[in-house]
Coordinates of C-alpha atoms in Angstrom, one line a residue:
X1422 CA 10.3 31.2 15.4
X1423 CA 8.7 28.9 18.1
X1424 CA 7.8 25.6 16.4
X1425 CA 7.8 23.4 13.3
X1426 CA 4.3 22.3 12.1
X1427 CA 3.7 19.7 9.4
X1428 CA 1.0 17.9 7.4
X1429 CA 2.1 14.5 6.1
X1430 CA 0.5 11.9 4.0
X1431 CA 3.0 9.1 3.5
X1432 CA 5.5 10.0 6.1
X1433 CA 8.2 12.0 4.1
X1434 CA 7.1 15.3 5.4
X1435 CA 7.0 14.1 9.0
X1436 CA 10.5 12.7 8.6
X1437 CA 11.8 16.1 7.3
X1438 CA 10.0 17.9 10.2
X1439 CA 11.7 15.7 12.7
X1440 CA 15.1 16.1 11.1
X1441 CA 14.6 19.9 11.2
X1442 CA 13.5 19.7 14.8
X1443 CA 16.6 17.7 15.7
X1444 CA 18.9 20.3 14.0
X1445 CA 17.2 23.5 15.2
X1446 CA 16.0 22.4 18.7
X1447 CA 12.5 23.6 17.9
X1448 CA 9.5 21.5 19.0
X1449 CA 7.7 19.7 16.2
X1450 CA 3.9 19.2 15.9
X1451 CA 1.6 17.7 13.4
X1452 CA -1.0 20.2 12.2
X1453 CA -3.6 18.5 14.4
X1454 CA -1.3 18.6 17.5
X1455 CA -0.4 22.2 16.7
X1456 CA -4.1 23.3 16.9
X1457 CA -4.2 22.0 20.4
X1458 CA -0.7 22.9 21.6
X1459 CA 0.2 26.3 20.0
X1460 CA -1.5 29.6 20.5
X1461 CA -3.0 31.4 17.5
X1462 CA -0.5 33.6 15.6
X1463 CA 2.5 31.6 16.9
X1464 CA 5.5 31.9 14.6
X1465 CA 6.2 28.6 12.8
X1466 CA 8.1 26.9 10.0
X1467 CA 5.4 24.9 8.0
X1468 CA 6.0 21.7 6.0
X1469 CA 3.3 20.2 3.8
X1470 CA 3.1 17.5 1.2
X1471 CA 2.5 18.4 -2.4
X1472 CA -0.3 17.0 -4.5
X1473 CA -1.2 18.4 -7.9
X1474 CA 0.8 21.6 -7.1
X1475 CA -1.0 22.2 -3.9
X1476 CA 0.9 22.3 -0.6
X1477 CA -1.5 20.5 1.8
X1478 CA -2.4 22.3 4.9
X1479 CA -0.7 25.6 3.9
X1480 CA -3.8 27.7 3.8
X1481 CA -5.0 26.5 7.2
X1482 CA -1.6 27.1 8.7
X1483 CA -1.4 30.6 7.3
X1484 CA -4.8 31.5 8.7
X1485 CA -4.0 30.2 12.2
X1486 CA -0.2 30.9 12.6
X1487 CA 2.5 33.4 11.5
X1488 CA 4.3 31.2 9.0
X1489 CA 8.0 32.3 8.7
X1490 CA 8.8 29.8 5.9
X1491 CA 7.2 27.0 4.0
X1492 CA 8.6 23.6 2.8
X1493 CA 6.7 21.7 0.2
X1494 CA 7.6 18.0 0.1
X1495 CA 6.9 16.1 -3.1
X1496 CA 8.3 14.0 -5.9
X1497 CA 10.1 16.8 -7.7
X1498 CA 13.8 17.2 -7.0
X1499 CA 14.8 19.4 -4.1
X1500 CA 15.0 23.1 -4.9
X1501 CA 12.9 22.8 -8.1
X1502 CA 9.4 24.2 -9.0
X1503 CA 9.6 26.9 -6.3
X1504 CA 8.0 29.6 -8.5
X1505 CA 5.2 27.3 -9.6
X1506 CA 4.4 26.3 -6.1
X1507 CA 4.6 29.9 -4.8
X1508 CA 2.1 31.0 -7.5
X1509 CA -0.3 28.1 -7.3
X1510 CA -0.5 28.3 -3.5
X1511 CA -0.4 32.1 -3.3
X1512 CA 2.5 32.2 -0.9
X1513 CA 3.6 35.8 -0.5
X1514 CA 7.1 36.6 -1.8
X1515 CA 8.4 37.7 1.7
X1516 CA 7.8 34.1 3.0
X1517 CA 10.7 31.8 2.0
X1518 CA 9.6 28.7 0.2
X1519 CA 11.7 25.6 -0.1
X1520 CA 11.0 22.3 -1.9
X1521 CA 12.1 18.9 -0.7
X1522 CA 12.0 15.6 -2.5
X1523 CA 10.3 12.9 -0.5
X1524 CA 9.5 9.3 -1.1
X1525 CA 7.0 7.4 -3.2
X1526 CA 5.4 3.9 -3.1
X1527 CA 2.5 3.4 -5.4
X1528 CA 1.4 0.3 -3.4
X1529 CA 0.8 2.5 -0.3
X1530 CA -1.8 4.6 -2.2
X1531 CA -5.5 3.8 -2.3
X1532 CA -8.5 4.8 -4.3
X1533 CA -8.5 7.9 -6.3
X1534 CA -4.9 8.8 -5.4
X1535 CA -3.6 5.5 -6.7
X1536 CA -5.7 5.9 -9.9
X1537 CA -4.4 9.4 -10.5
X1538 CA -0.8 8.3 -10.1
X1539 CA -1.2 5.4 -12.5
X1540 CA -2.5 7.9 -15.1
X1541 CA 0.5 10.2 -14.3
X1542 CA 3.0 7.3 -14.8
X1543 CA 1.4 6.3 -18.1
X1544 CA 1.4 9.9 -19.4
X1545 CA 5.0 10.6 -18.4
X1546 CA 6.2 7.3 -19.8
X1547 CA 4.6 8.1 -23.2
X1548 CA 6.3 11.5 -23.3
X1549 CA 9.0 11.4 -25.9
X1550 CA 11.4 14.1 -24.8
X1551 CA 11.7 14.1 -21.0
X1552 CA 13.9 16.4 -19.0
X1553 CA 16.4 14.9 -16.5
X1554 CA 13.9 15.9 -13.7
X1555 CA 11.1 14.1 -15.5
X1556 CA 13.3 11.0 -15.9
X1557 CA 14.0 11.0 -12.2
X1558 CA 10.3 11.4 -11.4
X1559 CA 9.3 8.6 -13.8
X1560 CA 11.9 6.3 -12.1
X1561 CA 10.4 7.2 -8.7
X1562 CA 6.9 6.6 -10.0
X1563 CA 7.6 3.3 -11.6
X1564 CA 10.0 1.8 -9.1
X1565 CA 9.2 3.7 -5.9
X1566 CA 12.0 5.3 -4.0
X1567 CA 13.0 7.1 -0.8
X1568 CA 14.6 10.4 -1.5
X1569 CA 14.3 11.9 2.0
X1570 CA 17.9 13.0 2.8
X1571 CA 19.4 15.2 5.4
X1572 CA 21.4 17.1 2.8
X1573 CA 18.1 18.1 1.1
X1574 CA 17.6 20.4 4.1
X1575 CA 20.7 22.5 3.5
X1576 CA 18.9 25.6 2.1
X1577 CA 16.4 25.5 4.9
X1578 CA 19.1 25.1 7.6
X1579 CA 21.2 27.8 6.0
X1580 CA 18.2 30.2 6.1
X1581 CA 17.5 29.3 9.7
X1582 CA 21.2 29.5 10.8
X1583 CA 21.5 32.9 9.2
X1584 CA 19.1 34.1 11.8
X1585 CA 16.1 34.5 9.5
X1586 CA 14.1 31.9 11.4
X1587 CA 15.4 32.8 14.8
X1588 CA 14.5 36.5 14.9
X1589 CA 10.9 36.4 13.7

């Protein structure tokens, strides 16, 4: 694997990409930079932010590069919703998929995104029986929160250290 490429909206994905770059020694590029700096079909680790179950930028990255693994950064807890994201984004089973919990600040959102999240907060708050994950998400939605943590990268770093990322 030659590089880490990411698409970020509020900064959580960029922070995770930089943490991974520091740990692996791989260069890190935003998707825009990668288009200019990396040759087509280069082997990469891709990170994208999650909105409405979609990993932003994944399809474009898959068309241009050889994606060795994908990390989806969103509001759900690290390590959860992997199967749902794999199916919704049509990520082949042979490509490892990791989920990472990011940060959220409603006040940083604008326009339709802010409106959508207000509706999501109201809907989740009205739900009578919430799972612990939903409680965590509701807390994050209502109060904001920064859940970007180095320890959330354990599974990704274990995969990389086991040589799965290095030999492709």
